[in-house]
């Protein structure tokens, strides 16, 4: 998986690389997750409706991330894009909802709770 992530910048050569390529993939993975986190914290106070339902917000943000990553970011990278697989897409969406969307929604709500009422 890490080599696939690294292939976004390295192309097919990433799959013949060693530990350094895997570390590059790990670094890119965390960089992308960090960027999505920064983006959420930037838009959260600007879009008041995000604080109304934390669970719905988390689900929608996970779906949003999947859509942008699978329809814009990955196709523009050097990573190979296979045929659409509904099962794999559903798994990816559920992972993004559970690992990024919901935690960010709850953390941002708690972080901005007092600040937004000021």
Short mmCIF file of N, CA, C and O in Angstrom, two decimals:
data_model
loop_
_atom_site.label_atom_id
_atom_site.label_comp_id
_atom_site.label_asym_id
_atom_site.label_seq_id
_atom_site.Cartn_x
_atom_site.Cartn_y
_atom_site.Cartn_z
N UNK A 1 0.82 -1.19 0.00
CA UNK A 1 0.00 0.00 0.00
C UNK A 1 0.86 1.26 0.00
O UNK A 1 0.56 2.21 -0.70
N UNK A 2 1.93 1.26 0.80
CA UNK A 2 2.79 2.44 0.87
C UNK A 2 3.49 2.70 -0.46
O UNK A 2 3.69 3.85 -0.85
N UNK A 3 3.85 1.63 -1.15
CA UNK A 3 4.48 1.80 -2.46
C UNK A 3 3.50 2.36 -3.48
O UNK A 3 3.87 3.14 -4.35
N UNK A 4 2.23 1.97 -3.35
CA UNK A 4 1.21 2.54 -4.24
C UNK A 4 1.08 4.04 -3.99
O UNK A 4 0.99 4.82 -4.93
N UNK A 5 1.09 4.44 -2.73
CA UNK A 5 1.02 5.87 -2.40
C UNK A 5 2.23 6.59 -2.98
O UNK A 5 2.10 7.66 -3.57
N UNK A 6 3.41 6.00 -2.82
CA UNK A 6 4.63 6.60 -3.37
C UNK A 6 4.58 6.67 -4.89
O UNK A 6 5.17 7.57 -5.51
N UNK A 7 3.86 5.74 -5.51
CA UNK A 7 3.78 5.74 -6.97
C UNK A 7 3.04 6.97 -7.50
O UNK A 7 3.15 7.28 -8.68
N UNK A 8 2.36 7.68 -6.63
CA UNK A 8 1.70 8.91 -7.05
C UNK A 8 2.71 9.94 -7.55
O UNK A 8 2.42 10.72 -8.45
N UNK A 9 3.91 9.92 -6.98
CA UNK A 9 4.96 10.84 -7.42
C UNK A 9 6.08 10.14 -8.17
O UNK A 9 6.74 10.74 -9.00
N UNK A 10 6.27 8.85 -7.91
CA UNK A 10 7.38 8.11 -8.53
C UNK A 10 6.97 7.33 -9.77
O UNK A 10 7.83 6.92 -10.55
N UNK A 11 5.69 7.08 -9.93
CA UNK A 11 5.23 6.25 -11.04
C UNK A 11 5.49 4.78 -10.75
O UNK A 11 5.65 4.37 -9.60
N UNK A 12 5.54 3.97 -11.79
CA UNK A 12 5.69 2.52 -11.65
C UNK A 12 7.01 2.12 -11.00
O UNK A 12 7.13 1.03 -10.45
N UNK A 13 8.00 2.99 -11.06
CA UNK A 13 9.30 2.68 -10.46
C UNK A 13 9.19 2.47 -8.95
O UNK A 13 10.03 1.81 -8.34
N UNK A 14 8.16 3.02 -8.33
CA UNK A 14 7.99 2.90 -6.88
C UNK A 14 7.83 1.44 -6.46
O UNK A 14 8.26 1.06 -5.37
N UNK A 15 7.25 0.61 -7.31
CA UNK A 15 6.99 -0.78 -6.94
C UNK A 15 8.25 -1.63 -6.93
O UNK A 15 8.25 -2.71 -6.35
N UNK A 16 9.33 -1.14 -7.52
CA UNK A 16 10.59 -1.89 -7.48
C UNK A 16 11.54 -1.32 -6.44
O UNK A 16 12.65 -1.82 -6.28
N UNK A 17 11.10 -0.33 -5.69
CA UNK A 17 11.94 0.28 -4.67
C UNK A 17 11.90 -0.48 -3.36
O UNK A 17 11.11 -1.41 -3.18
N UNK A 18 12.73 -0.05 -2.44
CA UNK A 18 12.82 -0.72 -1.15
C UNK A 18 12.17 0.06 -0.03
O UNK A 18 11.13 0.70 -0.21
N UNK A 19 12.82 0.02 1.11
CA UNK A 19 12.28 0.65 2.32
C UNK A 19 12.15 2.16 2.15
O UNK A 19 11.21 2.75 2.70
N UNK A 20 13.06 2.78 1.42
CA UNK A 20 12.99 4.23 1.25
C UNK A 20 11.71 4.64 0.52
O UNK A 20 11.09 5.66 0.86
N UNK A 21 11.30 3.83 -0.45
CA UNK A 21 10.07 4.12 -1.18
C UNK A 21 8.87 3.96 -0.25
O UNK A 21 7.94 4.77 -0.28
N UNK A 22 8.90 2.94 0.59
CA UNK A 22 7.82 2.75 1.55
C UNK A 22 7.75 3.91 2.53
O UNK A 22 6.66 4.38 2.89
N UNK A 23 8.89 4.41 2.97
CA UNK A 23 8.92 5.57 3.86
C UNK A 23 8.39 6.81 3.16
O UNK A 23 7.68 7.62 3.78
N UNK A 24 8.70 6.96 1.88
CA UNK A 24 8.15 8.06 1.10
C UNK A 24 6.62 7.95 1.05
O UNK A 24 5.92 8.94 1.25
N UNK A 25 6.12 6.76 0.81
CA UNK A 25 4.68 6.54 0.79
C UNK A 25 4.03 6.87 2.12
O UNK A 25 2.98 7.50 2.18
N UNK A 26 4.69 6.48 3.21
CA UNK A 26 4.18 6.78 4.55
C UNK A 26 4.15 8.29 4.79
O UNK A 26 3.17 8.83 5.30
N UNK A 27 5.23 8.95 4.40
CA UNK A 27 5.30 10.41 4.58
C UNK A 27 4.23 11.11 3.75
O UNK A 27 3.57 12.04 4.24
N UNK A 28 4.03 10.66 2.52
CA UNK A 28 2.99 11.26 1.67
C UNK A 28 1.60 11.02 2.25
O UNK A 28 0.74 11.90 2.22
N UNK A 29 1.40 9.82 2.78
CA UNK A 29 0.11 9.49 3.39
C UNK A 29 -0.20 10.44 4.55
O UNK A 29 -1.29 10.99 4.63
N UNK A 30 0.78 10.63 5.43
CA UNK A 30 0.56 11.52 6.56
C UNK A 30 0.45 12.98 6.12
O UNK A 30 -0.32 13.75 6.70
N UNK A 31 1.17 13.37 5.10
CA UNK A 31 1.06 14.74 4.57
C UNK A 31 -0.35 15.00 4.04
O UNK A 31 -0.95 16.03 4.34
N UNK A 32 -0.87 14.07 3.27
CA UNK A 32 -2.22 14.23 2.72
C UNK A 32 -3.26 14.27 3.85
O UNK A 32 -4.15 15.12 3.84
N UNK A 33 -3.13 13.39 4.83
CA UNK A 33 -4.06 13.39 5.97
C UNK A 33 -3.97 14.71 6.74
O UNK A 33 -4.99 15.26 7.17
N UNK A 34 -2.77 15.22 6.89
CA UNK A 34 -2.57 16.49 7.59
C UNK A 34 -3.21 17.64 6.82
O UNK A 34 -3.85 18.52 7.41
N UNK A 35 -3.08 17.63 5.51
CA UNK A 35 -3.69 18.67 4.68
C UNK A 35 -5.21 18.63 4.80
O UNK A 35 -5.86 19.68 4.94
N UNK A 36 -5.80 17.43 4.76
CA UNK A 36 -7.25 17.31 4.93
C UNK A 36 -7.67 17.79 6.31
O UNK A 36 -8.74 18.40 6.47
N UNK A 37 -6.85 17.55 7.32
CA UNK A 37 -7.15 18.02 8.68
C UNK A 37 -7.10 19.54 8.74
O UNK A 37 -8.01 20.18 9.28
N UNK A 38 -6.05 20.13 8.19
CA UNK A 38 -5.95 21.59 8.15
C UNK A 38 -7.13 22.21 7.42
O UNK A 38 -7.70 23.21 7.86
N UNK A 39 -7.49 21.61 6.30
CA UNK A 39 -8.62 22.13 5.52
C UNK A 39 -9.91 22.10 6.34
O UNK A 39 -10.67 23.07 6.34
N UNK A 40 -10.16 21.01 7.04
CA UNK A 40 -11.37 20.90 7.85
C UNK A 40 -11.39 21.96 8.95
O UNK A 40 -12.41 22.61 9.17
N UNK A 41 -10.26 22.12 9.64
CA UNK A 41 -10.21 23.12 10.70
C UNK A 41 -10.31 24.54 10.14
O UNK A 41 -10.75 25.45 10.83
N UNK A 42 -9.93 24.75 8.91
CA UNK A 42 -10.06 26.05 8.28
C UNK A 42 -11.52 26.34 7.90
O UNK A 42 -12.01 27.45 8.12
N UNK A 43 -12.22 25.33 7.35
CA UNK A 43 -13.61 25.57 6.92
C UNK A 43 -14.61 25.48 8.06
O UNK A 43 -15.70 26.04 7.98
N UNK A 44 -14.29 24.76 9.12
CA UNK A 44 -15.25 24.50 10.20
C UNK A 44 -15.88 25.79 10.77
O UNK A 44 -17.10 25.87 10.85
N UNK A 45 -15.09 26.79 11.15
CA UNK A 45 -15.73 27.98 11.70
C UNK A 45 -16.43 28.84 10.63
O UNK A 45 -17.29 29.65 10.95
N UNK A 46 -16.08 28.65 9.39
CA UNK A 46 -16.68 29.43 8.30
C UNK A 46 -18.05 28.90 7.90
O UNK A 46 -18.89 29.65 7.41
N UNK A 47 -18.27 27.60 8.05
CA UNK A 47 -19.52 26.96 7.67
C UNK A 47 -20.24 26.50 8.94
O UNK A 47 -20.01 25.41 9.43
N UNK A 48 -21.09 27.34 9.45
CA UNK A 48 -21.74 27.11 10.75
C UNK A 48 -22.52 25.80 10.81
O UNK A 48 -22.63 25.18 11.86
N UNK A 49 -23.06 25.36 9.66
CA UNK A 49 -23.86 24.14 9.67
C UNK A 49 -23.05 22.89 10.03
O UNK A 49 -23.61 21.87 10.40
N UNK A 50 -21.72 22.96 9.93
CA UNK A 50 -20.89 21.81 10.26
C UNK A 50 -20.98 21.43 11.74
O UNK A 50 -20.75 20.29 12.10
N UNK A 51 -21.33 22.39 12.60
CA UNK A 51 -21.38 22.11 14.03
C UNK A 51 -22.75 21.60 14.49
O UNK A 51 -22.90 21.24 15.65
N UNK A 52 -23.73 21.52 13.61
CA UNK A 52 -25.08 21.11 14.02
C UNK A 52 -25.18 19.60 14.29
O UNK A 52 -25.86 19.18 15.21
N UNK A 53 -24.53 18.77 13.48
CA UNK A 53 -24.61 17.33 13.65
C UNK A 53 -23.24 16.73 13.38
O UNK A 53 -22.82 16.60 12.23
N UNK A 54 -22.54 16.41 14.45
CA UNK A 54 -21.16 15.93 14.32
C UNK A 54 -21.07 14.63 13.54
O UNK A 54 -20.13 14.45 12.76
N UNK A 55 -22.00 13.72 13.73
CA UNK A 55 -21.95 12.43 13.03
C UNK A 55 -22.19 12.63 11.54
O UNK A 55 -21.42 12.13 10.71
N UNK A 56 -23.21 13.37 11.18
CA UNK A 56 -23.49 13.63 9.77
C UNK A 56 -22.33 14.39 9.12
O UNK A 56 -21.93 14.08 7.99
N UNK A 57 -21.78 15.36 9.83
CA UNK A 57 -20.64 16.11 9.31
C UNK A 57 -19.46 15.18 9.05
O UNK A 57 -18.82 15.27 8.00
N UNK A 58 -19.17 14.29 9.98
CA UNK A 58 -18.07 13.35 9.81
C UNK A 58 -18.28 12.42 8.63
O UNK A 58 -17.36 12.15 7.86
N UNK A 59 -19.51 11.93 8.48
CA UNK A 59 -19.82 11.04 7.36
C UNK A 59 -19.66 11.79 6.04
O UNK A 59 -19.02 11.29 5.11
N UNK A 60 -20.22 12.98 5.97
CA UNK A 60 -20.14 13.76 4.72
C UNK A 60 -18.70 14.16 4.39
O UNK A 60 -18.31 14.16 3.22
N UNK A 61 -17.90 14.48 5.41
CA UNK A 61 -16.52 14.85 5.14
C UNK A 61 -15.72 13.64 4.65
O UNK A 61 -14.89 13.78 3.75
N UNK A 62 -15.96 12.48 5.22
CA UNK A 62 -15.30 11.26 4.73
C UNK A 62 -15.64 10.99 3.28
O UNK A 62 -14.76 10.65 2.47
N UNK A 63 -16.91 11.14 2.92
CA UNK A 63 -17.34 10.94 1.53
C UNK A 63 -16.70 11.99 0.63
O UNK A 63 -16.24 11.69 -0.47
N UNK A 64 -16.66 13.24 1.10
CA UNK A 64 -16.05 14.34 0.34
C UNK A 64 -14.58 14.05 0.06
O UNK A 64 -14.11 14.21 -1.07
N UNK A 65 -13.84 13.61 1.09
CA UNK A 65 -12.42 13.29 0.90
C UNK A 65 -12.27 12.18 -0.14
O UNK A 65 -11.44 12.28 -1.04
N UNK A 66 -13.07 11.11 -0.01
CA UNK A 66 -12.97 10.01 -0.96
C UNK A 66 -13.22 10.50 -2.38
O UNK A 66 -12.49 10.16 -3.30
N UNK A 67 -14.26 11.32 -2.55
CA UNK A 67 -14.62 11.80 -3.88
C UNK A 67 -13.48 12.60 -4.49
O UNK A 67 -13.09 12.36 -5.64
N UNK A 68 -12.93 13.55 -3.75
CA UNK A 68 -11.86 14.40 -4.28
C UNK A 68 -10.60 13.58 -4.55
O UNK A 68 -9.96 13.73 -5.60
N UNK A 69 -10.26 12.69 -3.62
CA UNK A 69 -9.05 11.88 -3.81
C UNK A 69 -9.20 10.94 -5.01
O UNK A 69 -8.27 10.82 -5.83
N UNK A 70 -10.35 10.28 -5.13
CA UNK A 70 -10.50 9.28 -6.19
C UNK A 70 -10.85 9.87 -7.54
O UNK A 70 -10.60 9.24 -8.57
N UNK A 71 -11.42 11.07 -7.56
CA UNK A 71 -11.82 11.65 -8.84
C UNK A 71 -10.93 12.80 -9.31
O UNK A 71 -11.05 13.24 -10.46
N UNK A 72 -10.07 13.30 -8.44
CA UNK A 72 -9.20 14.42 -8.84
C UNK A 72 -7.73 14.13 -8.52
O UNK A 72 -6.90 14.13 -9.43
N UNK A 73 -7.41 13.89 -7.27
CA UNK A 73 -6.01 13.78 -6.86
C UNK A 73 -5.32 12.56 -7.47
O UNK A 73 -4.28 12.69 -8.13
N UNK A 74 -5.89 11.38 -7.27
CA UNK A 74 -5.25 10.17 -7.79
C UNK A 74 -5.18 10.17 -9.32
O UNK A 74 -4.12 9.87 -9.88
N UNK A 75 -6.25 10.53 -10.03
CA UNK A 75 -6.13 10.57 -11.50
C UNK A 75 -5.08 11.56 -12.02
O UNK A 75 -4.52 11.35 -13.09
N UNK A 76 -4.82 12.63 -11.27
CA UNK A 76 -3.82 13.60 -11.71
C UNK A 76 -2.40 13.18 -11.33
O UNK A 76 -1.44 13.79 -11.76
N UNK A 77 -2.27 12.14 -10.52
CA UNK A 77 -0.95 11.68 -10.10
C UNK A 77 -0.41 10.65 -11.09
O UNK A 77 -1.05 10.33 -12.08
N UNK A 78 0.77 10.13 -10.78
CA UNK A 78 1.37 9.10 -11.61
C UNK A 78 0.92 7.69 -11.21
O UNK A 78 1.33 6.72 -11.81
N UNK A 79 0.07 7.59 -10.19
CA UNK A 79 -0.41 6.29 -9.73
C UNK A 79 -1.34 5.69 -10.78
O UNK A 79 -2.11 6.39 -11.42
N UNK A 80 -1.27 4.37 -10.92
CA UNK A 80 -2.15 3.71 -11.87
C UNK A 80 -3.56 3.64 -11.28
O UNK A 80 -3.74 3.38 -10.10
N UNK A 81 -4.52 3.91 -12.12
CA UNK A 81 -5.92 3.91 -11.69
C UNK A 81 -6.61 2.74 -12.38
O UNK A 81 -6.69 2.69 -13.60
N UNK A 82 -7.11 1.80 -11.58
CA UNK A 82 -7.81 0.64 -12.13
C UNK A 82 -9.28 0.96 -12.37
O UNK A 82 -9.74 2.08 -12.16
N UNK A 83 -9.99 -0.05 -12.76
CA UNK A 83 -11.43 0.09 -12.99
C UNK A 83 -12.14 0.32 -11.65
O UNK A 83 -11.68 -0.13 -10.60
N UNK A 84 -13.27 1.00 -11.70
CA UNK A 84 -14.04 1.27 -10.49
C UNK A 84 -14.56 -0.03 -9.90
O UNK A 84 -15.11 -0.87 -10.60
N UNK A 85 -14.37 -0.19 -8.61
CA UNK A 85 -14.83 -1.38 -7.88
C UNK A 85 -15.68 -0.88 -6.72
O UNK A 85 -15.16 -0.26 -5.79
N UNK A 86 -16.97 -1.15 -6.77
CA UNK A 86 -17.90 -0.65 -5.76
C UNK A 86 -17.52 -1.11 -4.35
O UNK A 86 -17.57 -0.33 -3.40
N UNK A 87 -17.13 -2.37 -4.22
CA UNK A 87 -16.77 -2.90 -2.90
C UNK A 87 -15.55 -2.16 -2.34
O UNK A 87 -15.55 -1.75 -1.18
N UNK A 88 -14.52 -1.97 -3.17
CA UNK A 88 -13.32 -1.25 -2.72
C UNK A 88 -13.63 0.21 -2.42
O UNK A 88 -13.10 0.77 -1.46
N UNK A 89 -14.50 0.82 -3.21
CA UNK A 89 -14.89 2.21 -2.96
C UNK A 89 -15.63 2.32 -1.63
O UNK A 89 -15.37 3.24 -0.85
N UNK A 90 -16.53 1.39 -1.36
CA UNK A 90 -17.27 1.41 -0.10
C UNK A 90 -16.34 1.24 1.10
O UNK A 90 -16.48 1.93 2.11
N UNK A 91 -15.38 0.34 0.97
CA UNK A 91 -14.40 0.13 2.05
C UNK A 91 -13.60 1.41 2.27
O UNK A 91 -13.40 1.84 3.41
N UNK A 92 -13.14 2.02 1.18
CA UNK A 92 -12.35 3.26 1.29
C UNK A 92 -13.16 4.37 1.93
O UNK A 92 -12.66 5.10 2.80
N UNK A 93 -14.43 4.50 1.55
CA UNK A 93 -15.28 5.54 2.13
C UNK A 93 -15.47 5.29 3.62
O UNK A 93 -15.36 6.22 4.44
N UNK A 94 -15.74 4.05 4.00
CA UNK A 94 -15.94 3.73 5.42
C UNK A 94 -14.68 4.00 6.24
O UNK A 94 -14.76 4.49 7.37
N UNK A 95 -13.52 3.68 5.68
CA UNK A 95 -12.26 3.97 6.37
C UNK A 95 -12.08 5.47 6.55
O UNK A 95 -11.72 5.94 7.64
N UNK A 96 -12.34 6.25 5.52
CA UNK A 96 -12.19 7.70 5.61
C UNK A 96 -13.20 8.31 6.58
O UNK A 96 -12.86 9.25 7.31
N UNK A 97 -14.40 7.79 6.61
CA UNK A 97 -15.40 8.28 7.57
C UNK A 97 -14.93 7.98 8.99
O UNK A 97 -14.94 8.85 9.86
N UNK A 98 -14.52 6.74 9.24
CA UNK A 98 -14.13 6.33 10.58
C UNK A 98 -12.81 6.87 11.07
O UNK A 98 -12.65 7.18 12.25
N UNK A 99 -11.85 7.00 10.15
CA UNK A 99 -10.50 7.41 10.56
C UNK A 99 -10.25 8.90 10.45
O UNK A 99 -9.38 9.43 11.14
N UNK A 100 -10.99 9.59 9.59
CA UNK A 100 -10.76 11.02 9.39
C UNK A 100 -12.02 11.84 9.69
O UNK A 100 -12.00 12.74 10.51
N UNK A 101 -13.11 11.54 9.01
CA UNK A 101 -14.31 12.37 9.10
C UNK A 101 -14.88 12.49 10.50
O UNK A 101 -15.05 13.61 11.02
N UNK A 102 -15.20 11.37 11.12
CA UNK A 102 -15.80 11.42 12.46
C UNK A 102 -14.86 11.99 13.52
O UNK A 102 -15.27 12.87 14.28
N UNK A 103 -13.61 11.52 13.58
CA UNK A 103 -12.72 12.12 14.59
C UNK A 103 -12.55 13.63 14.41
O UNK A 103 -12.60 14.38 15.38
N UNK A 104 -12.37 14.08 13.17
CA UNK A 104 -12.21 15.51 12.94
C UNK A 104 -13.46 16.29 13.33
O UNK A 104 -13.36 17.38 13.91
N UNK A 105 -14.61 15.74 13.03
CA UNK A 105 -15.85 16.42 13.37
C UNK A 105 -15.99 16.61 14.88
O UNK A 105 -16.33 17.69 15.35
N UNK A 106 -15.70 15.57 15.64
CA UNK A 106 -15.81 15.66 17.10
C UNK A 106 -14.72 16.55 17.70
O UNK A 106 -14.98 17.33 18.62
N UNK A 107 -13.50 16.43 17.18
CA UNK A 107 -12.39 17.24 17.70
C UNK A 107 -12.61 18.72 17.38
O UNK A 107 -12.42 19.58 18.24
N UNK A 108 -13.02 19.02 16.15
CA UNK A 108 -13.26 20.42 15.77
C UNK A 108 -14.41 21.00 16.57
O UNK A 108 -14.35 22.16 16.99
N UNK A 109 -15.45 20.22 16.79
CA UNK A 109 -16.58 20.70 17.59
C UNK A 109 -16.11 21.09 18.99
O UNK A 109 -16.43 22.17 19.48
N UNK A 110 -15.33 20.21 19.58
CA UNK A 110 -14.83 20.48 20.94
C UNK A 110 -13.88 21.69 20.94
O UNK A 110 -13.95 22.54 21.81
N UNK A 111 -13.02 21.77 19.94
CA UNK A 111 -12.05 22.86 19.85
C UNK A 111 -12.74 24.21 19.67
O UNK A 111 -12.39 25.20 20.32
N UNK A 112 -13.71 24.26 18.78
CA UNK A 112 -14.37 25.53 18.46
C UNK A 112 -15.59 25.84 19.32
O UNK A 112 -16.17 26.90 19.18
N UNK A 113 -15.99 24.94 20.17
CA UNK A 113 -17.21 25.10 20.97
C UNK A 113 -17.27 26.45 21.67
O UNK A 113 -18.24 27.18 21.54
N UNK A 114 -16.27 26.79 22.40
CA UNK A 114 -16.25 28.06 23.10
C UNK A 114 -15.89 29.23 22.21
O UNK A 114 -16.39 30.34 22.38
N UNK A 115 -15.06 28.98 21.23
CA UNK A 115 -14.58 30.06 20.36
C UNK A 115 -15.67 30.59 19.43
O UNK A 115 -15.68 31.76 19.10
N UNK A 116 -16.57 29.72 18.99
CA UNK A 116 -17.60 30.15 18.03
C UNK A 116 -18.71 30.93 18.71
O UNK A 116 -19.42 31.69 18.07
N UNK A 117 -18.88 30.76 20.01
CA UNK A 117 -19.94 31.50 20.70
C UNK A 117 -19.47 32.90 21.14
O UNK A 117 -20.28 33.71 21.55
N UNK A 118 -18.17 33.14 21.05
CA UNK A 118 -17.62 34.47 21.42
C UNK A 118 -18.02 35.54 20.44
O UNK A 118 -18.29 35.40 19.34
#
